[in-house]
Short mmCIF file of C-alpha atoms in Angstrom, two decimals:
data_model
loop_
_atom_site.label_atom_id
_atom_site.label_comp_id
_atom_site.label_asym_id
_atom_site.label_seq_id
_atom_site.Cartn_x
_atom_site.Cartn_y
_atom_site.Cartn_z
CA MET A 127 0.00 0.00 0.00
CA SER A 128 2.62 2.49 -1.14
CA GLY A 129 0.02 5.22 -1.67
CA ALA A 130 -0.78 5.32 2.05
CA ILE A 131 2.70 6.27 3.21
CA ALA A 132 3.09 8.66 0.26
CA LEU A 133 -0.09 10.50 1.27
CA ALA A 134 1.13 10.76 4.86
CA GLY A 135 4.49 12.10 3.71
CA LYS A 136 2.99 14.68 1.36
CA ALA A 137 0.57 15.81 4.05
CA ALA A 138 3.46 16.27 6.48
CA LEU A 139 5.26 18.45 3.94
CA ARG A 140 2.14 20.52 3.28
CA SER A 141 1.65 20.94 7.04
CA GLY A 142 4.99 22.62 7.64
CA ALA A 143 7.48 19.82 8.30
CA GLY A 144 10.82 21.04 7.03
CA LEU A 145 12.26 17.61 6.24
CA VAL A 146 10.31 14.39 5.78
CA THR A 147 11.87 10.96 5.44
CA LEU A 148 9.86 7.86 4.55
CA ALA A 149 11.38 4.51 5.52
CA VAL A 150 9.69 1.90 3.32
CA PRO A 151 10.23 -1.71 2.18
CA ASP A 152 12.95 -1.78 -0.44
CA VAL A 153 10.66 -3.41 -3.02
CA CYS A 154 8.42 -0.32 -3.19
CA LEU A 155 10.96 2.46 -2.63
CA GLU A 156 10.98 3.59 -6.26
CA THR A 157 7.19 3.69 -6.34
CA VAL A 158 6.97 5.75 -3.14
CA ALA A 159 9.75 8.08 -4.25
CA GLY A 160 7.97 8.63 -7.56
CA PHE A 161 4.93 10.20 -5.89
CA GLU A 162 6.80 13.24 -4.58
CA PRO A 163 10.39 14.52 -4.99
CA SER A 164 10.24 16.71 -1.88
CA TYR A 165 10.52 13.95 0.71
CA MET A 166 13.39 11.50 1.14
CA THR A 167 13.03 7.73 1.02
CA ILE A 168 15.10 5.08 2.76
CA PRO A 169 14.88 1.34 1.90
CA LEU A 170 14.22 -1.26 4.57
CA PRO A 171 14.74 -5.02 4.23
CA CYS A 172 11.51 -6.95 3.84
CA ASP A 173 10.19 -10.47 3.50
CA ALA A 174 8.87 -12.15 0.35
CA HIS A 175 5.51 -10.40 0.84
CA GLY A 176 7.02 -6.91 1.08
CA ARG A 177 6.59 -6.58 4.86
CA VAL A 178 9.36 -5.05 6.97
CA GLU A 179 11.33 -7.59 8.98
CA GLY A 180 12.67 -7.73 12.52
CA PRO A 181 16.27 -6.76 11.58
CA THR A 182 14.81 -3.42 10.50
CA ARG A 183 14.48 -2.22 14.12
CA PRO A 184 18.06 -1.00 14.71
CA GLU A 185 17.98 1.01 11.48
CA ILE A 186 14.64 2.59 12.33
CA LEU A 187 15.80 3.51 15.83
CA ARG A 188 18.95 5.04 14.36
CA LEU A 189 16.94 7.12 11.88
CA ALA A 190 14.42 8.12 14.53
CA ALA A 191 17.14 9.56 16.73
CA ALA A 192 17.39 12.53 14.36
CA ALA A 193 13.62 13.05 14.08
CA ASP A 194 11.38 15.40 16.07
CA CYS A 195 8.41 13.04 15.67
CA VAL A 196 7.82 9.60 14.18
CA ALA A 197 4.68 8.23 12.55
CA CYS A 198 4.03 4.53 12.02
CA GLY A 199 1.24 2.60 10.37
CA PRO A 200 0.13 3.83 6.93
CA GLY A 201 0.76 1.04 4.42
CA LEU A 202 2.69 -1.02 6.97
CA SER A 203 0.84 -4.35 6.51
CA ARG A 204 0.64 -7.06 9.19
CA SER A 205 2.83 -9.93 10.30
CA PRO A 206 4.32 -11.26 13.57
CA SER A 207 7.54 -9.42 12.75
CA VAL A 208 5.65 -6.16 12.22
CA THR A 209 3.82 -6.65 15.51
CA GLU A 210 7.12 -7.10 17.34
CA PHE A 211 8.65 -4.14 15.53
CA VAL A 212 5.76 -1.79 16.43
CA GLY A 213 5.87 -3.01 20.04
CA THR A 214 9.53 -2.01 20.25
CA LEU A 215 8.78 1.47 18.92
CA TYR A 216 5.82 1.87 21.26
CA GLU A 217 7.79 0.85 24.33
CA SER A 218 11.08 2.63 23.87
CA LEU A 219 11.06 5.35 21.20
CA ALA A 220 12.05 8.61 22.90
CA GLN A 221 10.26 10.83 20.39
CA PRO A 222 6.51 11.38 20.12
CA LEU A 223 5.02 8.49 18.13
CA VAL A 224 1.86 8.81 16.03
CA LEU A 225 0.23 5.42 15.44
CA ASP A 226 -2.38 4.81 12.77
CA ALA A 227 -3.74 2.03 10.58
CA ASP A 228 -1.62 -1.14 10.79
CA GLY A 229 0.45 0.44 13.54
CA LEU A 230 -2.71 0.33 15.65
CA ASN A 231 -3.51 -3.19 14.51
CA ALA A 232 -0.03 -4.32 15.52
CA LEU A 233 -0.41 -2.69 18.93
CA ALA A 234 -3.77 -4.41 19.40
CA ALA A 235 -2.32 -7.76 18.34
CA ASP A 236 0.61 -7.36 20.73
CA GLY A 237 -1.79 -7.43 23.68
CA ASN A 238 0.67 -5.85 26.14
CA ARG A 239 -0.40 -2.22 26.13
CA ASP A 240 -0.42 -2.08 29.92
CA ARG A 241 3.25 -2.91 30.33
CA PRO A 242 5.56 -0.07 31.40
CA ARG A 243 7.09 1.99 28.61
CA SER A 244 10.05 4.33 28.70
CA GLY A 245 9.33 6.27 25.52
CA GLY A 246 7.82 9.64 24.76
CA PRO A 247 4.22 10.71 24.10
CA ARG A 248 1.97 8.40 22.12
CA ILE A 249 -0.75 9.72 19.80
CA LEU A 250 -3.21 7.14 18.44
CA THR A 251 -5.69 7.88 15.64
CA PRO A 252 -8.12 4.94 15.34
CA HIS A 253 -11.39 4.74 13.48
CA PRO A 254 -14.10 2.90 15.45
CA GLY A 255 -13.10 -0.56 14.21
CA GLU A 256 -9.46 -0.03 15.11
CA PHE A 257 -10.51 1.37 18.46
CA ARG A 258 -12.55 -1.73 19.24
CA ARG A 259 -9.52 -3.87 18.45
CA LEU A 260 -7.42 -1.76 20.80
CA THR A 261 -9.90 -2.34 23.61
CA GLY A 262 -10.11 -6.05 22.83
CA ASP A 263 -13.88 -5.78 22.42
CA CYS A 264 -14.30 -6.57 18.74
CA ASP A 265 -17.94 -7.62 19.20
CA SER A 266 -19.13 -4.17 20.27
CA SER A 267 -20.16 -2.95 16.81
CA GLY A 268 -23.59 -2.09 18.19
CA VAL A 269 -22.17 0.26 20.83
CA SER A 270 -23.32 3.86 20.39
CA ARG A 271 -20.94 6.61 19.36
CA ASP A 272 -21.40 8.27 22.76
CA ASP A 273 -20.38 5.08 24.54
CA LEU A 274 -17.33 4.67 22.29
CA CYS A 275 -16.28 8.24 23.06
CA GLN A 276 -16.58 7.60 26.80
CA GLN A 277 -14.50 4.44 26.45
CA ALA A 278 -11.90 6.44 24.51
CA ILE A 279 -11.66 9.09 27.23
CA GLU A 280 -11.20 6.43 29.89
CA LEU A 281 -8.63 4.50 27.84
CA ALA A 282 -6.61 7.63 27.06
CA ALA A 283 -6.48 8.52 30.75
CA ARG A 284 -5.46 5.00 31.73
CA GLN A 285 -2.74 4.62 29.11
CA GLY A 286 -1.45 8.20 29.03
CA TRP A 287 -2.30 8.54 25.34
CA VAL A 288 -3.60 11.32 23.19
CA LEU A 289 -6.45 9.55 21.43
CA VAL A 290 -8.14 10.66 18.23
CA LEU A 291 -11.34 8.70 17.67
CA LYS A 292 -12.18 9.43 14.05
CA GLY A 293 -15.69 9.79 12.69
CA HIS A 294 -18.52 12.30 12.83
CA ARG A 295 -17.37 15.05 15.21
CA THR A 296 -13.99 13.39 15.75
CA LEU A 297 -13.05 13.12 19.41
CA VAL A 298 -9.62 14.30 20.61
CA THR A 299 -8.75 13.51 24.22
CA ASP A 300 -5.90 12.85 26.61
CA GLY A 301 -8.35 11.56 29.20
CA HIS A 302 -8.44 14.89 31.01
CA HIS A 303 -9.15 17.41 28.24
CA THR A 304 -11.62 16.51 25.51
CA THR A 305 -12.76 18.26 22.33
CA TYR A 306 -15.10 17.35 19.50
CA ASN A 307 -14.18 18.59 16.05
CA ASP A 308 -16.73 20.46 13.95
CA SER A 309 -14.97 20.62 10.57
CA GLY A 310 -15.17 18.01 7.82
CA ASN A 311 -17.88 16.29 5.80
CA PRO A 312 -19.06 12.79 4.78
CA GLY A 313 -17.09 12.95 1.54
CA MET A 314 -13.94 12.46 3.60
CA ALA A 315 -14.93 8.86 4.35
CA THR A 316 -12.59 7.72 1.60
CA GLY A 317 -9.48 5.56 1.50
CA GLY A 318 -6.32 7.44 2.43
CA ALA A 319 -7.95 10.30 4.34
CA GLY A 320 -6.68 8.92 7.64
CA ASP A 321 -3.15 8.69 6.24
CA VAL A 322 -3.32 12.40 5.43
CA LEU A 323 -4.36 13.14 9.02
CA THR A 324 -1.37 11.17 10.32
CA GLY A 325 0.96 13.35 8.29
CA VAL A 326 -0.69 16.57 9.45
CA ILE A 327 -0.50 15.73 13.15
CA THR A 328 3.08 14.52 12.86
CA ALA A 329 4.18 17.75 11.17
CA LEU A 330 2.50 19.92 13.80
CA ILE A 331 4.28 18.06 16.61
CA CYS A 332 7.55 18.59 14.74
CA GLN A 333 6.91 22.35 14.92
CA GLY A 334 6.70 22.33 18.71
CA LEU A 335 3.00 21.91 19.46
CA SER A 336 2.13 19.63 22.34
CA PRO A 337 0.73 16.27 21.24
CA LEU A 338 -2.76 17.25 22.39
CA ASP A 339 -2.69 20.64 20.66
CA ALA A 340 -1.20 19.10 17.50
CA ALA A 341 -3.99 16.52 17.43
CA ARG A 342 -6.69 19.14 18.00
CA LEU A 343 -5.36 21.52 15.33
CA GLY A 344 -4.51 18.67 12.98
CA VAL A 345 -8.01 17.23 13.10
CA TYR A 346 -9.54 20.66 12.52
CA VAL A 347 -7.31 21.69 9.61
CA HIS A 348 -7.72 18.23 8.05
CA GLY A 349 -11.50 18.64 8.17
CA LEU A 350 -11.26 22.21 6.88
CA ALA A 351 -9.20 21.03 3.91
CA GLY A 352 -11.95 18.49 3.26
CA ASP A 353 -14.60 21.20 3.39
CA LEU A 354 -12.64 23.42 1.01
CA ALA A 355 -12.14 20.50 -1.36
CA ALA A 356 -15.85 19.64 -1.22
CA GLU A 357 -16.78 23.23 -2.09
CA GLN A 358 -14.76 22.93 -5.28
CA LEU A 359 -15.25 19.28 -6.22
CA GLY A 360 -18.31 18.06 -4.35
CA GLN A 361 -18.37 15.37 -1.68
CA VAL A 362 -19.04 12.47 -4.07
CA SER A 363 -15.80 12.95 -6.01
CA LEU A 364 -13.59 13.75 -3.02
CA ILE A 365 -10.42 11.64 -2.71
CA ALA A 366 -7.57 11.73 -0.21
CA SER A 367 -5.12 13.54 -2.46
CA ASP A 368 -7.64 16.40 -2.70
CA LEU A 369 -7.18 16.89 1.05
CA VAL A 370 -3.43 17.27 0.61
CA ALA A 371 -3.97 19.71 -2.24
CA HIS A 372 -6.24 21.90 -0.08
CA LEU A 373 -4.08 21.92 3.06
CA PRO A 374 -2.24 25.13 2.04
CA ARG A 375 -5.52 27.00 1.68
CA ALA A 376 -6.80 25.60 4.96
CA PHE A 377 -3.70 26.73 6.86
CA GLN A 378 -3.87 30.11 5.16
CA GLN A 379 -7.51 30.54 6.15
CA ILE A 380 -6.66 29.77 9.77
CA SER A 381 -3.72 32.16 9.66
CA ASP A 382 -5.83 34.95 8.16
CA LYS A 383 -8.53 34.47 10.79
CA THR A 384 -5.96 34.54 13.61
CA CYS A 385 -4.37 37.73 12.26
CA SER A 386 -7.75 39.47 11.99
CA THR A 387 -9.12 38.46 15.38
CA GLY A 388 -5.96 38.00 17.46
CA PRO A 389 -4.99 34.91 19.45
CA GLN A 390 -7.92 33.01 20.91
CA PRO A 391 -7.98 32.01 24.59
#
């Protein structure tokens, strides 16, 4: 799924990250690099199915040492080796770590989320299905949105996470402070939109925002880009790359509003 990581990388660039590096399986490096010349790509060894392998961990930790924030999950795929690899990052990475998609699935499969960790802040961005896997309650598809949000608040407080529960009025919480986002539209329920959000949040953390503030602003500007794209293209035709294309205008609109009204409390 080379498009997933490419979307995340392009979104990070469009959200103000000065330097973006994508570490990808060597078999798809040329494909990922071909999407955008403005980010760097680094090849990782992989198995016969194109999934990163266990020996990748030392290289990733070495690369991460120079990063302000690390994101993991878009296009990652699933395997026992990937699960072990994500567990290592989750436990020990010193930098803030944004987990999405198969990064979340690996964390859920690991089953040891309650063990002590020595790393930095953790920001998780699940949709409802991924959230249910994280809680271990995969049979709760009939649970109301309100109940899911309450579970998310409690889980974030217990684990020390910043949790972004995607969906209508996306929830952002650290278990103590909670907001519901009011930007965005149904046309954004399209493949790759979550990968774009991962890139946006990661870039905002790189610029010095706290994980909670980066998640709150990232979710809002991501939804605003979707609204701007829908105004031009309609919701039916909206695709994830349209969100990336409209991020500059979304950030500019926020900047213009801030300059005209002054900082908000």
